[in-house]
């Protein structure tokens, strides 16, 4: 019995890892080739840091997303959780990667891939052109806060670690907030492209809650 259970867990882990690799590779194809190469070359170290970072924050933030899941059926909920997790993990990996002054820009392909998949889950019509405009505006929100972290990346050893930690926080906060607001609006039958003001208000509200929760750390 134990062995069967153990085998099932291993199979689930393998499936999850394969699904993440598919998401990650899809994102890399949308990034500048040079940046994608750097991220890939440091992936083992960056991913380990990113997973540890997300694990330390998951319990603190999970309850904040409950209101965004009201009325969402269990299968859709699972798919949304998986998609947003893959996106935030990728965002954290980028945050921990040694690429000075480019983290915020590199969030765009991550968020576009996440949003496209969420729209597909809900069977909604997807507009990449309009989504690019929204995600670029959201990246600007995080750019100022990530600037200090990017500067620290030029300092050897400790500077790189400190810079990555700051940028991972910014990258995951913005990406996760974008993901759950998108889920809520799609579940409510609203399209973010037709309800930009509603989307902006909900996004800023969730980011504010995430930041407050982070300060209580």
PDB file of C-alpha atoms in Angstrom:
ATOM      1  CA  UNK A   1       0.000   0.000   0.000  1.00  0.00           C
ATOM      2  CA  UNK A   2       2.780   2.379   0.957  1.00  0.00           C
ATOM      3  CA  UNK A   3       4.734   1.560  -2.187  1.00  0.00           C
ATOM      4  CA  UNK A   4       1.692   2.228  -4.406  1.00  0.00           C
ATOM      5  CA  UNK A   5       1.102   5.549  -2.684  1.00  0.00           C
ATOM      6  CA  UNK A   6       4.774   6.408  -3.024  1.00  0.00           C
ATOM      7  CA  UNK A   7       4.677   5.537  -6.726  1.00  0.00           C
ATOM      8  CA  UNK A   8       1.575   7.701  -7.270  1.00  0.00           C
ATOM      9  CA  UNK A   9       3.243  10.702  -5.601  1.00  0.00           C
ATOM     10  CA  UNK A  10       6.310  10.218  -7.786  1.00  0.00           C
ATOM     11  CA  UNK A  11       4.156  10.032 -10.930  1.00  0.00           C
ATOM     12  CA  UNK A  12       2.281  13.198  -9.937  1.00  0.00           C
ATOM     13  CA  UNK A  13       5.561  15.003  -9.321  1.00  0.00           C
ATOM     14  CA  UNK A  14       6.863  13.910 -12.727  1.00  0.00           C
ATOM     15  CA  UNK A  15       3.677  15.099 -14.438  1.00  0.00           C
ATOM     16  CA  UNK A  16       3.842  18.432 -12.621  1.00  0.00           C
ATOM     17  CA  UNK A  17       7.518  18.906 -13.519  1.00  0.00           C
ATOM     18  CA  UNK A  18       6.809  18.089 -17.176  1.00  0.00           C
ATOM     19  CA  UNK A  19       3.887  20.557 -17.232  1.00  0.00           C
ATOM     20  CA  UNK A  20       6.063  23.266 -15.683  1.00  0.00           C
ATOM     21  CA  UNK A  21       8.856  22.646 -18.208  1.00  0.00           C
ATOM     22  CA  UNK A  22       6.321  23.048 -21.024  1.00  0.00           C
ATOM     23  CA  UNK A  23       5.135  26.375 -19.558  1.00  0.00           C
ATOM     24  CA  UNK A  24       8.705  27.556 -18.884  1.00  0.00           C
ATOM     25  CA  UNK A  25       9.922  26.696 -22.404  1.00  0.00           C
ATOM     26  CA  UNK A  26       6.898  28.435 -23.925  1.00  0.00           C
ATOM     27  CA  UNK A  27       7.841  31.584 -21.993  1.00  0.00           C
ATOM     28  CA  UNK A  28      11.529  31.383 -22.955  1.00  0.00           C
ATOM     29  CA  UNK A  29      10.593  31.357 -26.649  1.00  0.00           C
ATOM     30  CA  UNK A  30       8.913  34.758 -26.176  1.00  0.00           C
ATOM     31  CA  UNK A  31      11.970  36.293 -24.486  1.00  0.00           C
ATOM     32  CA  UNK A  32      15.028  37.862 -26.135  1.00  0.00           C
ATOM     33  CA  UNK A  33      17.425  35.038 -27.049  1.00  0.00           C
ATOM     34  CA  UNK A  34      20.300  36.386 -24.937  1.00  0.00           C
ATOM     35  CA  UNK A  35      18.158  36.726 -21.807  1.00  0.00           C
ATOM     36  CA  UNK A  36      16.623  33.289 -22.328  1.00  0.00           C
ATOM     37  CA  UNK A  37      20.112  31.785 -22.586  1.00  0.00           C
ATOM     38  CA  UNK A  38      21.269  33.385 -19.316  1.00  0.00           C
ATOM     39  CA  UNK A  39      18.107  32.284 -17.488  1.00  0.00           C
ATOM     40  CA  UNK A  40      18.480  28.740 -18.814  1.00  0.00           C
ATOM     41  CA  UNK A  41      22.171  28.528 -17.895  1.00  0.00           C
ATOM     42  CA  UNK A  42      21.481  29.491 -14.258  1.00  0.00           C
ATOM     43  CA  UNK A  43      18.195  27.557 -14.031  1.00  0.00           C
ATOM     44  CA  UNK A  44      19.251  24.893 -11.515  1.00  0.00           C
ATOM     45  CA  UNK A  45      20.397  27.434  -8.918  1.00  0.00           C
ATOM     46  CA  UNK A  46      17.674  30.013  -9.646  1.00  0.00           C
ATOM     47  CA  UNK A  47      14.856  27.436  -9.564  1.00  0.00           C
ATOM     48  CA  UNK A  48      16.010  26.031  -6.204  1.00  0.00           C
ATOM     49  CA  UNK A  49      15.996  29.551  -4.712  1.00  0.00           C
ATOM     50  CA  UNK A  50      12.632  30.327  -6.333  1.00  0.00           C
ATOM     51  CA  UNK A  51      10.974  27.159  -4.974  1.00  0.00           C
ATOM     52  CA  UNK A  52      12.288  27.860  -1.480  1.00  0.00           C
ATOM     53  CA  UNK A  53      11.079  31.457  -1.725  1.00  0.00           C
ATOM     54  CA  UNK A  54       7.555  30.450  -2.827  1.00  0.00           C
ATOM     55  CA  UNK A  55       7.302  27.733  -0.193  1.00  0.00           C
ATOM     56  CA  UNK A  56       8.099  30.241   2.566  1.00  0.00           C
ATOM     57  CA  UNK A  57       5.380  32.612   1.323  1.00  0.00           C
ATOM     58  CA  UNK A  58       2.569  30.260   0.229  1.00  0.00           C
ATOM     59  CA  UNK A  59       0.782  29.830   3.569  1.00  0.00           C
ATOM     60  CA  UNK A  60       0.989  33.537   4.262  1.00  0.00           C
ATOM     61  CA  UNK A  61      -0.706  34.512   1.006  1.00  0.00           C
ATOM     62  CA  UNK A  62      -3.057  31.624   0.160  1.00  0.00           C
ATOM     63  CA  UNK A  63      -5.978  32.865   2.287  1.00  0.00           C
ATOM     64  CA  UNK A  64      -5.954  36.192   0.419  1.00  0.00           C
ATOM     65  CA  UNK A  65      -7.059  34.451  -2.786  1.00  0.00           C
ATOM     66  CA  UNK A  66     -10.173  32.798  -1.332  1.00  0.00           C
ATOM     67  CA  UNK A  67     -12.469  35.605  -2.494  1.00  0.00           C
ATOM     68  CA  UNK A  68     -11.171  35.150  -6.039  1.00  0.00           C
ATOM     69  CA  UNK A  69     -12.221  31.489  -6.063  1.00  0.00           C
ATOM     70  CA  UNK A  70     -15.839  31.817  -4.910  1.00  0.00           C
ATOM     71  CA  UNK A  71     -18.040  29.891  -7.344  1.00  0.00           C
ATOM     72  CA  UNK A  72     -15.110  28.358  -9.253  1.00  0.00           C
ATOM     73  CA  UNK A  73     -15.569  24.582  -9.675  1.00  0.00           C
ATOM     74  CA  UNK A  74     -12.860  22.266  -8.341  1.00  0.00           C
ATOM     75  CA  UNK A  75     -11.426  21.225 -11.718  1.00  0.00           C
ATOM     76  CA  UNK A  76     -11.166  24.817 -12.966  1.00  0.00           C
ATOM     77  CA  UNK A  77      -9.740  25.852  -9.595  1.00  0.00           C
ATOM     78  CA  UNK A  78      -7.012  23.209  -9.854  1.00  0.00           C
ATOM     79  CA  UNK A  79      -6.078  24.265 -13.396  1.00  0.00           C
ATOM     80  CA  UNK A  80      -5.964  27.946 -12.376  1.00  0.00           C
ATOM     81  CA  UNK A  81      -3.816  27.176  -9.328  1.00  0.00           C
ATOM     82  CA  UNK A  82      -1.394  25.200 -11.488  1.00  0.00           C
ATOM     83  CA  UNK A  83      -1.176  27.882 -14.184  1.00  0.00           C
ATOM     84  CA  UNK A  84      -0.624  30.734 -11.721  1.00  0.00           C
ATOM     85  CA  UNK A  85       1.899  28.666  -9.750  1.00  0.00           C
ATOM     86  CA  UNK A  86       3.893  27.966 -12.918  1.00  0.00           C
ATOM     87  CA  UNK A  87       3.854  31.683 -13.742  1.00  0.00           C
ATOM     88  CA  UNK A  88       4.903  32.849 -10.270  1.00  0.00           C
ATOM     89  CA  UNK A  89       7.641  30.202 -10.124  1.00  0.00           C
ATOM     90  CA  UNK A  90       8.933  31.382 -13.510  1.00  0.00           C
ATOM     91  CA  UNK A  91       8.750  35.011 -12.342  1.00  0.00           C
ATOM     92  CA  UNK A  92      10.726  34.125  -9.207  1.00  0.00           C
ATOM     93  CA  UNK A  93      13.322  32.284 -11.321  1.00  0.00           C
ATOM     94  CA  UNK A  94      13.769  35.417 -13.424  1.00  0.00           C
ATOM     95  CA  UNK A  95      14.009  37.459 -10.226  1.00  0.00           C
ATOM     96  CA  UNK A  96      16.855  35.270  -8.983  1.00  0.00           C
ATOM     97  CA  UNK A  97      18.630  35.143 -12.365  1.00  0.00           C
ATOM     98  CA  UNK A  98      21.756  37.313 -12.827  1.00  0.00           C
ATOM     99  CA  UNK A  99      20.303  39.683 -15.455  1.00  0.00           C
ATOM    100  CA  UNK A 100      20.734  43.332 -14.306  1.00  0.00           C
ATOM    101  CA  UNK A 101      17.973  45.840 -15.191  1.00  0.00           C
ATOM    102  CA  UNK A 102      15.827  43.417 -17.207  1.00  0.00           C
ATOM    103  CA  UNK A 103      13.612  41.599 -14.695  1.00  0.00           C
ATOM    104  CA  UNK A 104      10.552  43.834 -15.100  1.00  0.00           C
ATOM    105  CA  UNK A 105      10.617  43.652 -18.897  1.00  0.00           C
ATOM    106  CA  UNK A 106      10.922  39.877 -18.768  1.00  0.00           C
ATOM    107  CA  UNK A 107       7.717  39.602 -16.726  1.00  0.00           C
ATOM    108  CA  UNK A 108       5.655  40.468 -19.824  1.00  0.00           C
ATOM    109  CA  UNK A 109       6.028  37.118 -21.670  1.00  0.00           C
ATOM    110  CA  UNK A 110       5.444  35.248 -18.388  1.00  0.00           C
ATOM    111  CA  UNK A 111       2.234  37.127 -17.688  1.00  0.00           C
ATOM    112  CA  UNK A 112       1.005  36.920 -21.277  1.00  0.00           C
ATOM    113  CA  UNK A 113       1.479  33.138 -21.282  1.00  0.00           C
ATOM    114  CA  UNK A 114      -0.327  32.857 -17.938  1.00  0.00           C
ATOM    115  CA  UNK A 115      -3.243  35.048 -19.028  1.00  0.00           C
ATOM    116  CA  UNK A 116      -3.603  33.247 -22.349  1.00  0.00           C
ATOM    117  CA  UNK A 117      -3.850  29.907 -20.530  1.00  0.00           C
ATOM    118  CA  UNK A 118      -6.352  31.251 -17.989  1.00  0.00           C
ATOM    119  CA  UNK A 119      -8.545  32.586 -20.808  1.00  0.00           C
ATOM    120  CA  UNK A 120      -8.360  29.170 -22.478  1.00  0.00           C
ATOM    121  CA  UNK A 121      -9.399  27.433 -19.216  1.00  0.00           C
ATOM    122  CA  UNK A 122     -12.552  29.576 -19.087  1.00  0.00           C
ATOM    123  CA  UNK A 123     -13.159  29.272 -22.834  1.00  0.00           C
ATOM    124  CA  UNK A 124     -12.891  33.037 -23.277  1.00  0.00           C
ATOM    125  CA  UNK A 125     -11.666  34.918 -26.336  1.00  0.00           C
ATOM    126  CA  UNK A 126      -8.016  35.981 -26.036  1.00  0.00           C
ATOM    127  CA  UNK A 127      -6.467  39.175 -27.428  1.00  0.00           C
ATOM    128  CA  UNK A 128      -2.670  39.179 -27.143  1.00  0.00           C
ATOM    129  CA  UNK A 129      -2.381  42.682 -28.604  1.00  0.00           C
ATOM    130  CA  UNK A 130      -4.588  44.217 -25.884  1.00  0.00           C
ATOM    131  CA  UNK A 131      -2.999  42.055 -23.180  1.00  0.00           C
ATOM    132  CA  UNK A 132       0.468  43.348 -24.074  1.00  0.00           C
ATOM    133  CA  UNK A 133      -0.669  46.883 -23.334  1.00  0.00           C
ATOM    134  CA  UNK A 134      -2.046  45.944 -19.916  1.00  0.00           C
ATOM    135  CA  UNK A 135       0.933  43.829 -18.870  1.00  0.00           C
ATOM    136  CA  UNK A 136       3.420  46.528 -19.922  1.00  0.00           C
ATOM    137  CA  UNK A 137       1.590  49.031 -17.725  1.00  0.00           C
ATOM    138  CA  UNK A 138       1.687  46.615 -14.802  1.00  0.00           C
ATOM    139  CA  UNK A 139       5.411  46.016 -15.313  1.00  0.00           C
ATOM    140  CA  UNK A 140       6.011  49.755 -14.912  1.00  0.00           C
ATOM    141  CA  UNK A 141       4.420  49.494 -11.450  1.00  0.00           C
ATOM    142  CA  UNK A 142       7.078  46.998 -10.413  1.00  0.00           C
ATOM    143  CA  UNK A 143      10.039  48.582 -12.199  1.00  0.00           C
ATOM    144  CA  UNK A 144      10.672  51.285  -9.600  1.00  0.00           C
ATOM    145  CA  UNK A 145      10.596  48.839  -6.700  1.00  0.00           C
ATOM    146  CA  UNK A 146      12.934  46.409  -8.453  1.00  0.00           C
ATOM    147  CA  UNK A 147      15.512  49.095  -9.312  1.00  0.00           C
ATOM    148  CA  UNK A 148      17.392  48.785  -6.015  1.00  0.00           C
ATOM    149  CA  UNK A 149      17.570  45.020  -6.405  1.00  0.00           C
ATOM    150  CA  UNK A 150      18.953  45.371  -9.917  1.00  0.00           C
ATOM    151  CA  UNK A 151      21.674  47.750  -8.760  1.00  0.00           C
ATOM    152  CA  UNK A 152      22.695  45.296  -6.025  1.00  0.00           C
ATOM    153  CA  UNK A 153      23.146  42.619  -8.678  1.00  0.00           C
ATOM    154  CA  UNK A 154      26.320  44.414  -9.786  1.00  0.00           C
ATOM    155  CA  UNK A 155      27.850  43.760  -6.354  1.00  0.00           C
ATOM    156  CA  UNK A 156      29.632  40.361  -6.306  1.00  0.00           C
ATOM    157  CA  UNK A 157      28.312  37.403  -4.253  1.00  0.00           C
ATOM    158  CA  UNK A 158      26.059  38.856  -1.545  1.00  0.00           C
ATOM    159  CA  UNK A 159      24.833  41.644  -3.817  1.00  0.00           C
ATOM    160  CA  UNK A 160      23.538  39.157  -6.358  1.00  0.00           C
ATOM    161  CA  UNK A 161      21.608  37.219  -3.707  1.00  0.00           C
ATOM    162  CA  UNK A 162      20.129  40.362  -2.148  1.00  0.00           C
ATOM    163  CA  UNK A 163      19.172  41.771  -5.550  1.00  0.00           C
ATOM    164  CA  UNK A 164      17.498  38.533  -6.568  1.00  0.00           C
ATOM    165  CA  UNK A 165      15.499  38.360  -3.353  1.00  0.00           C
ATOM    166  CA  UNK A 166      14.076  41.865  -3.831  1.00  0.00           C
ATOM    167  CA  UNK A 167      13.166  41.243  -7.446  1.00  0.00           C
ATOM    168  CA  UNK A 168      11.582  37.858  -6.732  1.00  0.00           C
ATOM    169  CA  UNK A 169       9.196  39.535  -4.286  1.00  0.00           C
ATOM    170  CA  UNK A 170       8.183  42.175  -6.825  1.00  0.00           C
ATOM    171  CA  UNK A 171       7.938  39.708  -9.709  1.00  0.00           C
ATOM    172  CA  UNK A 172       5.787  37.167  -7.871  1.00  0.00           C
ATOM    173  CA  UNK A 173       3.528  39.779  -6.244  1.00  0.00           C
ATOM    174  CA  UNK A 174       2.644  41.421  -9.550  1.00  0.00           C
ATOM    175  CA  UNK A 175       2.304  38.127 -11.435  1.00  0.00           C
ATOM    176  CA  UNK A 176       0.182  36.388  -8.804  1.00  0.00           C
ATOM    177  CA  UNK A 177      -2.102  39.403  -8.368  1.00  0.00           C
ATOM    178  CA  UNK A 178      -2.584  39.624 -12.137  1.00  0.00           C
ATOM    179  CA  UNK A 179      -3.394  35.918 -12.306  1.00  0.00           C
ATOM    180  CA  UNK A 180      -6.027  35.853  -9.559  1.00  0.00           C
ATOM    181  CA  UNK A 181      -7.748  39.053 -10.665  1.00  0.00           C
ATOM    182  CA  UNK A 182      -7.953  37.567 -14.166  1.00  0.00           C
ATOM    183  CA  UNK A 183      -9.507  34.380 -12.720  1.00  0.00           C
ATOM    184  CA  UNK A 184     -12.074  36.337 -10.704  1.00  0.00           C
ATOM    185  CA  UNK A 185     -13.148  38.492 -13.632  1.00  0.00           C
ATOM    186  CA  UNK A 186     -13.365  35.555 -16.036  1.00  0.00           C
ATOM    187  CA  UNK A 187     -15.403  33.569 -13.512  1.00  0.00           C
ATOM    188  CA  UNK A 188     -17.716  36.583 -13.068  1.00  0.00           C
ATOM    189  CA  UNK A 189     -18.168  36.745 -16.850  1.00  0.00           C
ATOM    190  CA  UNK A 190     -16.143  39.947 -17.256  1.00  0.00           C
ATOM    191  CA  UNK A 191     -13.432  40.524 -19.828  1.00  0.00           C
ATOM    192  CA  UNK A 192     -10.496  42.573 -18.510  1.00  0.00           C
ATOM    193  CA  UNK A 193     -10.119  44.237 -21.905  1.00  0.00           C
ATOM    194  CA  UNK A 194     -13.677  45.577 -21.751  1.00  0.00           C
ATOM    195  CA  UNK A 195     -13.547  46.395 -18.033  1.00  0.00           C
ATOM    196  CA  UNK A 196     -10.090  47.930 -17.605  1.00  0.00           C
ATOM    197  CA  UNK A 197     -11.095  50.230 -14.727  1.00  0.00           C
ATOM    198  CA  UNK A 198     -12.599  47.335 -12.761  1.00  0.00           C
ATOM    199  CA  UNK A 199      -9.484  45.305 -13.457  1.00  0.00           C
ATOM    200  CA  UNK A 200      -7.143  48.109 -12.331  1.00  0.00           C
ATOM    201  CA  UNK A 201      -9.064  48.629  -9.103  1.00  0.00           C
ATOM    202  CA  UNK A 202      -9.082  44.936  -8.197  1.00  0.00           C
ATOM    203  CA  UNK A 203      -5.439  44.526  -9.152  1.00  0.00           C
ATOM    204  CA  UNK A 204      -4.266  47.470  -7.025  1.00  0.00           C
ATOM    205  CA  UNK A 205      -6.389  46.254  -4.119  1.00  0.00           C
ATOM    206  CA  UNK A 206      -4.895  42.755  -4.195  1.00  0.00           C
ATOM    207  CA  UNK A 207      -1.326  44.026  -4.617  1.00  0.00           C
ATOM    208  CA  UNK A 208      -1.851  46.253  -1.581  1.00  0.00           C
ATOM    209  CA  UNK A 209      -3.055  43.263   0.490  1.00  0.00           C
ATOM    210  CA  UNK A 210      -0.080  41.170  -0.651  1.00  0.00           C
ATOM    211  CA  UNK A 211       2.363  43.929   0.249  1.00  0.00           C
ATOM    212  CA  UNK A 212       0.834  44.367   3.706  1.00  0.00           C
ATOM    213  CA  UNK A 213       0.975  40.608   4.296  1.00  0.00           C
ATOM    214  CA  UNK A 214       4.617  40.615   3.193  1.00  0.00           C
ATOM    215  CA  UNK A 215       5.493  43.335   5.724  1.00  0.00           C
ATOM    216  CA  UNK A 216       4.088  41.163   8.526  1.00  0.00           C
ATOM    217  CA  UNK A 217       6.683  38.541   7.709  1.00  0.00           C
TER     218      UNK A 217
END
